[in-house]
Amino acid sequence: MFLQLANEYLNKNLSGRYVTNSHIENELSLLNSNFKISIEGKSVQDKNIYSVQFGTGKIKIFMWSQMHGNESTTTKGLLDFFNFLNSDDELVLKIKEKYTLLCIPILNPDGAEAYTRVNANEIDLNRDAFNITQPESKLLRELYLSFNPDYCYNLHDQRTIFGTEGTKLPATMSFLAPSYNVECDFNETRFKAIKIINMINKELQLVIPNQIGRFDDAFNINCIGDYFTSQGTPTILFEAGHYANDYQRDEVRKFVFISLISSLLGVSRETNFDSEIKEYLIIPQNIKNYFDFIYKNVKIIKNSEEKLINFAAQYKEVLVNGKIDFVAEITQIDNLENSYGHVEYDCEGMFFSSSYGNLPKKQEKADFYLNNLLKYSNGLLIL
């Protein structure tokens, strides 16, 4: 049911990886009177930071997206969710009566426009939670204190390098109930976040089985989720990752939508502390075991000897004229035994050659030939 809603309410005015204030402002203006749209403050470069409030219920949820400016998938999923809440679907009334949602669609509008992880002062806002040196961090803290939420949702993207431990599948969605201390103990605050993650996981397994990961819970008080959890607020980290052939992440956004709606409408079972923790820990660990491309059994001549090697390439995301270009660069040569590629080629012992020589080199573009016949351009075999 939730996937059907995700398809039905997908905001067709938003697509691709580049999402800025200019992309969302008109969409926010179209929301009905059940929404309260506010300008909460300004970024380093004086851009508006918007909030969207919905609902009148007792359970208060504070959520924010694009803390890292180049992580836009959850913003699209959030705007899709607003599109749903803007409808007359009978489920909307249930959410409105049970919850009060306060959402920041783009916390880092300067980073979003420049398509960078950091803000305009080159500070990672997710490492500024304790010191709060930046205007965006101060605004987030002020809203947290004034709203006094029952739950926080920290919405992010993760790179294509992550898979789920014990499988050969990418980590399409990953979650974390952050730690509150360096021992990574479980308490009632984490327990509440874990119950919601387990509900979300149950729904996602129906559409992307075995592609849900559990993020590393090493404690860092400078990270916003760890800080809020240490203050007694259950906080959930959402990480939108890779799905097959979806580098624009216009499919993954649907799984963000499902995650959001199932967290509010999912059926919570009456279970005890230990069983919920056990179920959470069964979710596979999120691990770095993927490349965008792996080329196997490539023949080279080195020191006058023929040998077979494997090498990998990764897309570098480059902002060009308001769009994101994906530029494939060689990033790893050999030592790929426990790695997978989103695209893999068996090169069957054919000789490597390129404009810069007959050996693949790190940081060079993945443009090359095999046996001087097969052409690979930007990582892909050109047929």
mmCIF file of C-alpha atoms in Angstrom:
data_model
loop_
_atom_site.group_PDB
_atom_site.id
_atom_site.type_symbol
_atom_site.label_atom_id
_atom_site.label_comp_id
_atom_site.label_asym_id
_atom_site.label_seq_id
_atom_site.Cartn_x
_atom_site.Cartn_y
_atom_site.Cartn_z
ATOM 1 C CA MET A 1 0.000 0.000 0.000
ATOM 2 C CA PHE A 2 2.741 2.462 0.936
ATOM 3 C CA LEU A 3 4.609 1.927 -2.356
ATOM 4 C CA GLN A 4 1.401 2.701 -4.233
ATOM 5 C CA LEU A 5 1.113 5.967 -2.293
ATOM 6 C CA ALA A 6 4.782 6.751 -2.989
ATOM 7 C CA ASN A 7 4.145 6.432 -6.719
ATOM 8 C CA GLU A 8 0.874 8.343 -6.587
ATOM 9 C CA TYR A 9 2.199 11.334 -4.653
ATOM 10 C CA LEU A 10 5.677 11.624 -6.165
ATOM 11 C CA ASN A 11 6.292 15.313 -6.839
ATOM 12 C CA LYS A 12 7.054 15.387 -10.551
ATOM 13 C CA ASN A 13 8.415 18.931 -10.345
ATOM 14 C CA LEU A 14 11.428 17.660 -8.399
ATOM 15 C CA SER A 15 13.883 15.244 -9.955
ATOM 16 C CA GLY A 16 17.576 14.511 -10.163
ATOM 17 C CA ARG A 17 20.273 15.093 -7.582
ATOM 18 C CA TYR A 18 20.424 18.887 -7.581
ATOM 19 C CA VAL A 19 17.823 20.322 -5.188
ATOM 20 C CA THR A 20 18.060 23.879 -3.839
ATOM 21 C CA ASN A 21 15.793 26.500 -2.286
ATOM 22 C CA SER A 22 14.777 27.635 -5.769
ATOM 23 C CA HIS A 23 13.482 24.125 -6.491
ATOM 24 C CA ILE A 24 11.355 23.792 -3.360
ATOM 25 C CA GLU A 25 10.015 27.322 -2.810
ATOM 26 C CA ASN A 26 7.198 27.039 -5.357
ATOM 27 C CA GLU A 27 6.279 23.565 -4.057
ATOM 28 C CA LEU A 28 5.986 24.916 -0.518
ATOM 29 C CA SER A 29 3.763 27.752 -1.767
ATOM 30 C CA LEU A 30 1.286 25.181 -3.127
ATOM 31 C CA LEU A 31 0.659 23.538 0.238
ATOM 32 C CA ASN A 32 -2.794 24.060 1.735
ATOM 33 C CA SER A 33 -3.834 25.852 4.917
ATOM 34 C CA ASN A 34 -3.099 22.796 7.053
ATOM 35 C CA PHE A 35 0.590 23.670 6.670
ATOM 36 C CA LYS A 36 2.435 26.533 8.311
ATOM 37 C CA ILE A 37 5.436 27.689 6.248
ATOM 38 C CA SER A 38 7.963 29.913 8.011
ATOM 39 C CA ILE A 39 11.379 31.418 7.432
ATOM 40 C CA GLU A 40 13.232 30.378 10.566
ATOM 41 C CA GLY A 41 16.517 32.121 9.835
ATOM 42 C CA LYS A 42 19.324 32.676 7.370
ATOM 43 C CA SER A 43 22.349 30.738 6.206
ATOM 44 C CA VAL A 44 25.917 32.055 6.142
ATOM 45 C CA GLN A 45 25.226 33.513 2.688
ATOM 46 C CA ASP A 46 21.871 34.953 3.801
ATOM 47 C CA LYS A 47 19.670 32.340 2.151
ATOM 48 C CA ASN A 48 16.314 31.505 3.723
ATOM 49 C CA ILE A 49 16.011 28.425 5.903
ATOM 50 C CA TYR A 50 12.390 27.295 5.751
ATOM 51 C CA SER A 51 10.319 25.243 8.146
ATOM 52 C CA VAL A 52 7.110 23.367 7.429
ATOM 53 C CA GLN A 53 4.741 22.536 10.267
ATOM 54 C CA PHE A 54 1.808 20.141 9.955
ATOM 55 C CA GLY A 55 -0.633 18.554 12.368
ATOM 56 C CA THR A 56 -2.096 19.208 15.799
ATOM 57 C CA GLY A 57 -1.346 15.963 17.606
ATOM 58 C CA LYS A 58 0.407 15.407 20.916
ATOM 59 C CA ILE A 59 3.389 13.484 19.499
ATOM 60 C CA LYS A 60 5.911 16.000 18.207
ATOM 61 C CA ILE A 61 8.465 15.007 15.545
ATOM 62 C CA PHE A 62 11.261 17.310 14.432
ATOM 63 C CA MET A 63 12.934 16.401 11.127
ATOM 64 C CA TRP A 64 15.499 18.050 8.887
ATOM 65 C CA SER A 65 17.048 17.279 5.508
ATOM 66 C CA GLN A 66 20.101 18.455 3.539
ATOM 67 C CA MET A 67 22.220 19.178 6.580
ATOM 68 C CA HIS A 68 24.780 18.091 3.989
ATOM 69 C CA GLY A 69 24.023 20.183 0.917
ATOM 70 C CA ASN A 70 24.739 17.459 -1.637
ATOM 71 C CA GLU A 71 22.390 14.924 0.005
ATOM 72 C CA SER A 72 19.068 15.691 -1.640
ATOM 73 C CA THR A 73 17.231 12.348 -1.870
ATOM 74 C CA THR A 74 15.562 12.702 1.519
ATOM 75 C CA THR A 75 14.482 16.234 0.584
ATOM 76 C CA LYS A 76 12.672 14.831 -2.444
ATOM 77 C CA GLY A 77 11.123 12.109 -0.293
ATOM 78 C CA LEU A 78 10.053 14.728 2.236
ATOM 79 C CA LEU A 79 8.432 16.896 -0.454
ATOM 80 C CA ASP A 80 6.649 13.793 -1.775
ATOM 81 C CA PHE A 81 5.390 13.237 1.768
ATOM 82 C CA PHE A 82 4.156 16.848 1.923
ATOM 83 C CA ASN A 83 2.366 16.204 -1.371
ATOM 84 C CA PHE A 84 0.586 13.287 0.271
ATOM 85 C CA LEU A 85 -0.273 15.324 3.389
ATOM 86 C CA ASN A 86 -1.673 18.004 1.044
ATOM 87 C CA SER A 87 -4.276 15.501 -0.209
ATOM 88 C CA ASP A 88 -7.639 14.382 1.128
ATOM 89 C CA ASP A 89 -6.535 10.785 1.669
ATOM 90 C CA GLU A 90 -8.209 9.396 4.798
ATOM 91 C CA LEU A 91 -4.821 8.514 6.285
ATOM 92 C CA VAL A 92 -3.827 12.183 6.322
ATOM 93 C CA LEU A 93 -6.415 12.953 9.002
ATOM 94 C CA LYS A 94 -4.978 10.224 11.235
ATOM 95 C CA ILE A 95 -1.515 11.756 10.959
ATOM 96 C CA LYS A 96 -2.833 15.271 11.504
ATOM 97 C CA GLU A 97 -4.689 14.295 14.682
ATOM 98 C CA LYS A 98 -1.905 12.166 16.172
ATOM 99 C CA TYR A 99 1.245 14.146 15.302
ATOM 100 C CA THR A 100 2.689 17.621 15.071
ATOM 101 C CA LEU A 101 5.501 17.644 12.511
ATOM 102 C CA LEU A 102 8.121 20.375 12.274
ATOM 103 C CA CYS A 103 10.317 19.895 9.207
ATOM 104 C CA ILE A 104 13.270 21.765 7.732
ATOM 105 C CA PRO A 105 13.454 20.715 4.065
ATOM 106 C CA ILE A 106 16.935 22.218 3.459
ATOM 107 C CA LEU A 107 19.000 23.090 6.534
ATOM 108 C CA ASN A 108 22.126 23.958 4.491
ATOM 109 C CA PRO A 109 20.903 26.001 1.483
ATOM 110 C CA ASP A 110 24.410 27.328 0.722
ATOM 111 C CA GLY A 111 25.804 23.791 0.509
ATOM 112 C CA ALA A 112 22.777 22.739 -1.533
ATOM 113 C CA GLU A 113 23.393 25.465 -4.120
ATOM 114 C CA ALA A 114 27.140 24.746 -4.298
ATOM 115 C CA TYR A 115 26.473 20.983 -4.152
ATOM 116 C CA THR A 116 28.884 20.465 -1.285
ATOM 117 C CA ARG A 117 28.689 18.510 1.949
ATOM 118 C CA VAL A 118 29.752 21.508 4.038
ATOM 119 C CA ASN A 119 28.240 24.953 4.555
ATOM 120 C CA ALA A 120 29.623 28.205 3.149
ATOM 121 C CA ASN A 121 32.225 28.354 5.935
ATOM 122 C CA GLU A 122 33.340 24.839 4.928
ATOM 123 C CA ILE A 123 32.026 23.374 8.180
ATOM 124 C CA ASP A 124 30.320 19.987 8.332
ATOM 125 C CA LEU A 125 27.147 20.815 10.234
ATOM 126 C CA ASN A 126 26.899 17.220 11.402
ATOM 127 C CA ARG A 127 30.153 17.745 13.305
ATOM 128 C CA ASP A 128 28.999 20.981 14.876
ATOM 129 C CA ALA A 129 26.221 19.750 17.140
ATOM 130 C CA PHE A 130 28.039 20.356 20.431
ATOM 131 C CA ASN A 131 30.001 23.519 19.670
ATOM 132 C CA ILE A 132 27.276 25.081 17.453
ATOM 133 C CA THR A 133 29.613 27.543 15.737
ATOM 134 C CA GLN A 134 27.508 28.018 12.588
ATOM 135 C CA PRO A 135 24.233 29.931 12.069
ATOM 136 C CA GLU A 136 22.572 26.812 10.659
ATOM 137 C CA SER A 137 23.637 24.780 13.712
ATOM 138 C CA LYS A 138 22.408 27.488 16.084
ATOM 139 C CA LEU A 139 19.059 27.618 14.307
ATOM 140 C CA LEU A 140 18.665 23.832 14.545
ATOM 141 C CA ARG A 141 19.479 23.899 18.266
ATOM 142 C CA GLU A 142 17.051 26.770 18.910
ATOM 143 C CA LEU A 143 14.217 24.994 17.112
ATOM 144 C CA TYR A 144 14.994 21.780 18.975
ATOM 145 C CA LEU A 145 14.789 23.541 22.327
ATOM 146 C CA SER A 146 11.660 25.563 21.518
ATOM 147 C CA PHE A 147 9.750 22.727 19.838
ATOM 148 C CA ASN A 148 10.824 20.167 22.470
ATOM 149 C CA PRO A 149 10.183 17.149 20.187
ATOM 150 C CA ASP A 150 9.343 13.626 21.265
ATOM 151 C CA TYR A 151 11.376 12.291 18.312
ATOM 152 C CA CYS A 152 13.932 13.629 15.840
ATOM 153 C CA TYR A 153 14.478 12.414 12.274
ATOM 154 C CA ASN A 154 17.926 13.204 10.827
ATOM 155 C CA LEU A 155 17.587 12.772 7.049
ATOM 156 C CA HIS A 156 20.681 12.054 4.929
ATOM 157 C CA ASP A 157 22.058 10.389 1.782
ATOM 158 C CA GLN A 158 24.915 7.925 1.704
ATOM 159 C CA ARG A 159 27.298 7.157 -1.130
ATOM 160 C CA THR A 160 27.084 4.237 -3.529
ATOM 161 C CA ILE A 161 30.002 2.522 -1.754
ATOM 162 C CA PHE A 162 27.796 0.952 0.925
ATOM 163 C CA GLY A 163 26.311 -2.532 0.935
ATOM 164 C CA THR A 164 24.599 -4.704 3.535
ATOM 165 C CA GLU A 165 26.872 -7.100 5.390
ATOM 166 C CA GLY A 166 26.407 -10.768 4.522
ATOM 167 C CA THR A 167 24.690 -10.049 1.202
ATOM 168 C CA LYS A 168 25.783 -9.006 -2.271
ATOM 169 C CA LEU A 169 23.264 -6.174 -2.299
ATOM 170 C CA PRO A 170 23.602 -2.400 -1.912
ATOM 171 C CA ALA A 171 22.389 -0.625 1.201
ATOM 172 C CA THR A 172 19.464 1.195 -0.388
ATOM 173 C CA MET A 173 18.147 2.506 2.927
ATOM 174 C CA SER A 174 20.045 2.470 6.204
ATOM 175 C CA PHE A 175 19.070 3.543 9.696
ATOM 176 C CA LEU A 176 20.577 4.173 13.092
ATOM 177 C CA ALA A 177 19.365 4.704 16.613
ATOM 178 C CA PRO A 178 22.403 6.778 17.677
ATOM 179 C CA SER A 179 24.310 6.085 20.858
ATOM 180 C CA TYR A 180 24.098 8.301 23.918
ATOM 181 C CA ASN A 181 27.474 7.296 25.382
ATOM 182 C CA VAL A 182 30.853 5.970 24.266
ATOM 183 C CA GLU A 183 29.952 2.479 25.454
ATOM 184 C CA CYS A 184 27.063 2.407 22.934
ATOM 185 C CA ASP A 185 24.705 1.165 25.647
ATOM 186 C CA PHE A 186 20.985 0.774 25.079
ATOM 187 C CA ASN A 187 18.594 2.823 27.186
ATOM 188 C CA GLU A 188 14.938 3.836 26.992
ATOM 189 C CA THR A 189 15.732 6.707 24.609
ATOM 190 C CA ARG A 190 17.469 4.459 22.080
ATOM 191 C CA PHE A 191 14.782 1.818 22.610
ATOM 192 C CA LYS A 192 12.068 4.214 21.420
ATOM 193 C CA ALA A 193 14.052 5.001 18.247
ATOM 194 C CA ILE A 194 14.742 1.306 17.669
ATOM 195 C CA LYS A 195 11.038 0.434 17.821
ATOM 196 C CA ILE A 196 10.359 2.876 14.992
ATOM 197 C CA ILE A 197 13.291 1.588 12.926
ATOM 198 C CA ASN A 198 11.967 -1.961 13.322
ATOM 199 C CA MET A 199 8.560 -0.828 12.046
ATOM 200 C CA ILE A 200 10.156 0.871 9.046
ATOM 201 C CA ASN A 201 12.343 -2.156 8.342
ATOM 202 C CA LYS A 202 9.291 -4.424 8.309
ATOM 203 C CA GLU A 203 7.658 -2.315 5.581
ATOM 204 C CA LEU A 204 10.812 -1.841 3.504
ATOM 205 C CA GLN A 205 11.559 -5.558 3.481
ATOM 206 C CA LEU A 206 8.392 -5.944 1.385
ATOM 207 C CA VAL A 207 9.799 -3.770 -1.424
ATOM 208 C CA ILE A 208 13.619 -3.915 -1.116
ATOM 209 C CA PRO A 209 14.332 -7.160 0.785
ATOM 210 C CA ASN A 210 17.848 -7.430 2.259
ATOM 211 C CA GLN A 211 18.724 -3.920 1.100
ATOM 212 C CA ILE A 212 18.231 -2.243 4.471
ATOM 213 C CA GLY A 213 21.340 -1.562 6.529
ATOM 214 C CA ARG A 214 22.163 -0.582 10.097
ATOM 215 C CA PHE A 215 24.582 2.312 10.347
ATOM 216 C CA ASP A 216 27.612 2.285 12.632
ATOM 217 C CA ASP A 217 26.738 3.500 16.142
ATOM 218 C CA ALA A 218 30.176 4.731 17.316
ATOM 219 C CA PHE A 219 29.504 7.692 19.621
ATOM 220 C CA ASN A 220 30.493 11.250 18.694
ATOM 221 C CA ILE A 221 28.937 14.053 20.740
ATOM 222 C CA ASN A 222 29.612 16.460 17.848
ATOM 223 C CA CYS A 223 27.188 14.504 15.617
ATOM 224 C CA ILE A 224 23.660 15.817 15.853
ATOM 225 C CA GLY A 225 21.951 12.458 16.382
ATOM 226 C CA ASP A 226 24.322 11.451 19.149
ATOM 227 C CA TYR A 227 23.935 14.846 20.809
ATOM 228 C CA PHE A 228 20.126 14.827 20.752
ATOM 229 C CA THR A 229 20.043 11.222 21.964
ATOM 230 C CA SER A 230 22.368 12.172 24.833
ATOM 231 C CA GLN A 231 19.824 14.868 25.723
ATOM 232 C CA GLY A 232 17.100 12.230 26.021
ATOM 233 C CA THR A 233 15.370 12.658 22.647
ATOM 234 C CA PRO A 234 14.954 9.493 20.547
ATOM 235 C CA THR A 235 16.608 10.290 17.221
ATOM 236 C CA ILE A 236 16.629 8.275 14.012
ATOM 237 C CA LEU A 237 19.240 8.612 11.293
ATOM 238 C CA PHE A 238 17.853 7.963 7.788
ATOM 239 C CA GLU A 239 20.424 7.250 5.060
ATOM 240 C CA ALA A 240 19.195 7.017 1.457
ATOM 241 C CA GLY A 241 21.611 4.921 -0.610
ATOM 242 C CA HIS A 242 21.876 3.304 -4.019
ATOM 243 C CA TYR A 243 19.284 1.282 -5.912
ATOM 244 C CA ALA A 244 20.038 -0.485 -9.189
ATOM 245 C CA ASN A 245 20.409 1.943 -12.127
ATOM 246 C CA ASP A 246 19.087 4.827 -10.030
ATOM 247 C CA TYR A 247 21.919 7.341 -9.856
ATOM 248 C CA GLN A 248 19.369 10.174 -9.953
ATOM 249 C CA ARG A 249 17.738 8.569 -6.893
ATOM 250 C CA ASP A 250 14.221 9.082 -8.151
ATOM 251 C CA GLU A 251 13.382 5.511 -7.156
ATOM 252 C CA VAL A 252 15.130 5.661 -3.781
ATOM 253 C CA ARG A 253 13.063 8.722 -2.857
ATOM 254 C CA LYS A 254 10.043 6.389 -2.844
ATOM 255 C CA PHE A 255 11.688 4.299 -0.144
ATOM 256 C CA VAL A 256 12.280 7.489 1.849
ATOM 257 C CA PHE A 257 8.555 8.215 1.524
ATOM 258 C CA ILE A 258 7.716 4.686 2.670
ATOM 259 C CA SER A 259 10.085 5.082 5.605
ATOM 260 C CA LEU A 260 8.438 8.330 6.694
ATOM 261 C CA ILE A 261 4.854 7.189 6.349
ATOM 262 C CA SER A 262 5.448 3.774 7.920
ATOM 263 C CA SER A 263 7.139 5.437 10.890
ATOM 264 C CA LEU A 264 3.855 7.244 11.545
ATOM 265 C CA LEU A 265 1.279 4.683 10.410
ATOM 266 C CA GLY A 266 3.110 1.403 10.937
ATOM 267 C CA VAL A 267 1.703 -1.072 13.430
ATOM 268 C CA SER A 268 3.801 -1.086 16.585
ATOM 269 C CA ARG A 269 3.769 -4.424 18.343
ATOM 270 C CA GLU A 270 3.818 -4.788 22.107
ATOM 271 C CA THR A 271 7.234 -6.321 22.624
ATOM 272 C CA ASN A 272 9.799 -6.124 25.353
ATOM 273 C CA PHE A 273 13.094 -4.265 25.458
ATOM 274 C CA ASP A 274 15.329 -7.261 24.718
ATOM 275 C CA SER A 275 13.319 -8.566 21.761
ATOM 276 C CA GLU A 276 13.237 -5.140 20.074
ATOM 277 C CA ILE A 277 16.994 -4.740 20.510
ATOM 278 C CA LYS A 278 17.568 -8.235 19.121
ATOM 279 C CA GLU A 279 15.390 -7.508 16.081
ATOM 280 C CA TYR A 280 17.252 -4.254 15.471
ATOM 281 C CA LEU A 281 20.654 -5.910 15.682
ATOM 282 C CA ILE A 282 19.596 -8.509 13.111
ATOM 283 C CA ILE A 283 19.469 -5.730 10.500
ATOM 284 C CA PRO A 284 22.745 -6.168 8.537
ATOM 285 C CA GLN A 285 25.548 -3.751 9.242
ATOM 286 C CA ASN A 286 26.088 -1.014 6.662
ATOM 287 C CA ILE A 287 29.579 -1.695 5.194
ATOM 288 C CA LYS A 288 31.854 -0.210 2.534
ATOM 289 C CA ASN A 289 32.077 -2.984 -0.060
ATOM 290 C CA TYR A 290 30.855 -1.447 -3.325
ATOM 291 C CA PHE A 291 32.228 0.442 -6.297
ATOM 292 C CA ASP A 292 30.266 1.862 -9.210
ATOM 293 C CA PHE A 293 32.341 -0.239 -11.647
ATOM 294 C CA ILE A 294 34.602 -3.278 -11.319
ATOM 295 C CA TYR A 295 36.624 -4.597 -14.253
ATOM 296 C CA LYS A 296 37.869 -8.169 -13.821
ATOM 297 C CA ASN A 297 40.554 -10.170 -15.619
ATOM 298 C CA VAL A 298 42.157 -7.231 -17.380
ATOM 299 C CA LYS A 299 45.506 -8.079 -18.970
ATOM 300 C CA ILE A 300 48.450 -5.716 -18.634
ATOM 301 C CA ILE A 301 52.179 -5.885 -19.279
ATOM 302 C CA LYS A 302 54.278 -4.786 -16.324
ATOM 303 C CA ASN A 303 58.033 -5.222 -16.049
ATOM 304 C CA SER A 304 57.928 -7.175 -19.348
ATOM 305 C CA GLU A 305 55.491 -9.705 -17.862
ATOM 306 C CA GLU A 306 51.853 -10.287 -18.685
ATOM 307 C CA LYS A 307 49.489 -10.412 -15.728
ATOM 308 C CA LEU A 308 45.763 -10.234 -14.992
ATOM 309 C CA ILE A 309 44.451 -7.542 -12.699
ATOM 310 C CA ASN A 310 41.129 -6.224 -11.458
ATOM 311 C CA PHE A 311 40.393 -2.550 -11.004
ATOM 312 C CA ALA A 312 37.489 -0.366 -9.953
ATOM 313 C CA ALA A 313 36.068 3.038 -10.833
ATOM 314 C CA GLN A 314 33.816 5.386 -8.941
ATOM 315 C CA TYR A 315 31.635 8.231 -10.113
ATOM 316 C CA LYS A 316 32.652 11.715 -9.065
ATOM 317 C CA GLU A 317 29.646 14.053 -8.889
ATOM 318 C CA VAL A 318 30.277 17.416 -10.554
ATOM 319 C CA LEU A 319 27.910 20.381 -10.675
ATOM 320 C CA VAL A 320 27.698 21.739 -14.243
ATOM 321 C CA ASN A 321 25.124 24.343 -15.301
ATOM 322 C CA GLY A 322 22.611 23.402 -12.646
ATOM 323 C CA LYS A 323 22.879 19.647 -13.166
ATOM 324 C CA ILE A 324 25.040 16.915 -11.711
ATOM 325 C CA ASP A 325 27.426 15.186 -14.092
ATOM 326 C CA PHE A 326 28.734 11.757 -13.136
ATOM 327 C CA VAL A 327 32.413 11.408 -14.069
ATOM 328 C CA ALA A 328 33.865 7.907 -13.662
ATOM 329 C CA GLU A 329 37.412 7.818 -12.273
ATOM 330 C CA ILE A 330 39.653 4.844 -11.486
ATOM 331 C CA THR A 331 39.902 4.550 -7.699
ATOM 332 C CA GLN A 332 41.226 1.067 -6.852
ATOM 333 C CA ILE A 333 43.605 -1.410 -8.494
ATOM 334 C CA ASP A 334 43.470 -4.994 -7.196
ATOM 335 C CA ASN A 335 42.624 -5.918 -3.575
ATOM 336 C CA LEU A 336 38.977 -6.234 -4.621
ATOM 337 C CA GLU A 337 38.326 -9.762 -3.353
ATOM 338 C CA ASN A 338 35.504 -8.745 -0.999
ATOM 339 C CA SER A 339 34.089 -5.960 -3.149
ATOM 340 C CA TYR A 340 31.210 -5.729 -5.596
ATOM 341 C CA GLY A 341 30.419 -3.424 -8.474
ATOM 342 C CA HIS A 342 27.060 -1.912 -9.294
ATOM 343 C CA VAL A 343 28.267 -2.693 -12.824
ATOM 344 C CA GLU A 344 30.815 -5.476 -13.329
ATOM 345 C CA TYR A 345 32.659 -6.484 -16.502
ATOM 346 C CA ASP A 346 34.591 -9.700 -17.114
ATOM 347 C CA CYS A 347 37.265 -8.494 -19.496
ATOM 348 C CA GLU A 348 38.366 -12.057 -20.342
ATOM 349 C CA GLY A 349 42.091 -11.379 -20.482
ATOM 350 C CA MET A 350 41.974 -8.546 -22.982
ATOM 351 C CA PHE A 351 44.752 -5.940 -22.996
ATOM 352 C CA PHE A 352 44.218 -2.535 -21.395
ATOM 353 C CA SER A 353 45.217 0.641 -23.225
ATOM 354 C CA SER A 354 44.367 4.305 -22.809
ATOM 355 C CA SER A 355 45.453 7.773 -23.884
ATOM 356 C CA TYR A 356 47.797 7.963 -20.887
ATOM 357 C CA GLY A 357 49.379 4.509 -21.267
ATOM 358 C CA ASN A 358 48.878 0.773 -20.968
ATOM 359 C CA LEU A 359 48.396 0.592 -17.196
ATOM 360 C CA PRO A 360 45.291 1.836 -15.356
ATOM 361 C CA LYS A 361 46.062 4.703 -12.984
ATOM 362 C CA LYS A 362 44.157 5.996 -9.996
ATOM 363 C CA GLN A 363 42.373 9.322 -10.450
ATOM 364 C CA GLU A 364 42.395 8.970 -14.226
ATOM 365 C CA LYS A 365 39.054 8.951 -16.024
ATOM 366 C CA ALA A 366 37.657 5.519 -16.777
ATOM 367 C CA ASP A 367 38.106 5.987 -20.535
ATOM 368 C CA PHE A 368 40.072 3.125 -22.105
ATOM 369 C CA TYR A 369 40.189 0.339 -24.675
ATOM 370 C CA LEU A 370 40.479 -3.438 -24.438
ATOM 371 C CA ASN A 371 42.450 -5.115 -27.234
ATOM 372 C CA ASN A 372 42.170 -1.762 -29.023
ATOM 373 C CA LEU A 373 38.667 -2.863 -30.023
ATOM 374 C CA LEU A 374 36.268 -2.463 -27.128
ATOM 375 C CA LYS A 375 35.816 1.137 -26.019
ATOM 376 C CA TYR A 376 34.908 2.130 -22.464
ATOM 377 C CA SER A 377 33.801 5.720 -22.009
ATOM 378 C CA ASN A 378 32.994 7.214 -18.598
ATOM 379 C CA GLY A 379 33.122 3.727 -17.140
ATOM 380 C CA LEU A 380 30.677 2.085 -19.519
ATOM 381 C CA LEU A 381 31.267 -0.219 -22.480
ATOM 382 C CA ILE A 382 30.242 1.587 -25.661
ATOM 383 C CA LEU A 383 28.460 -0.857 -27.945
#
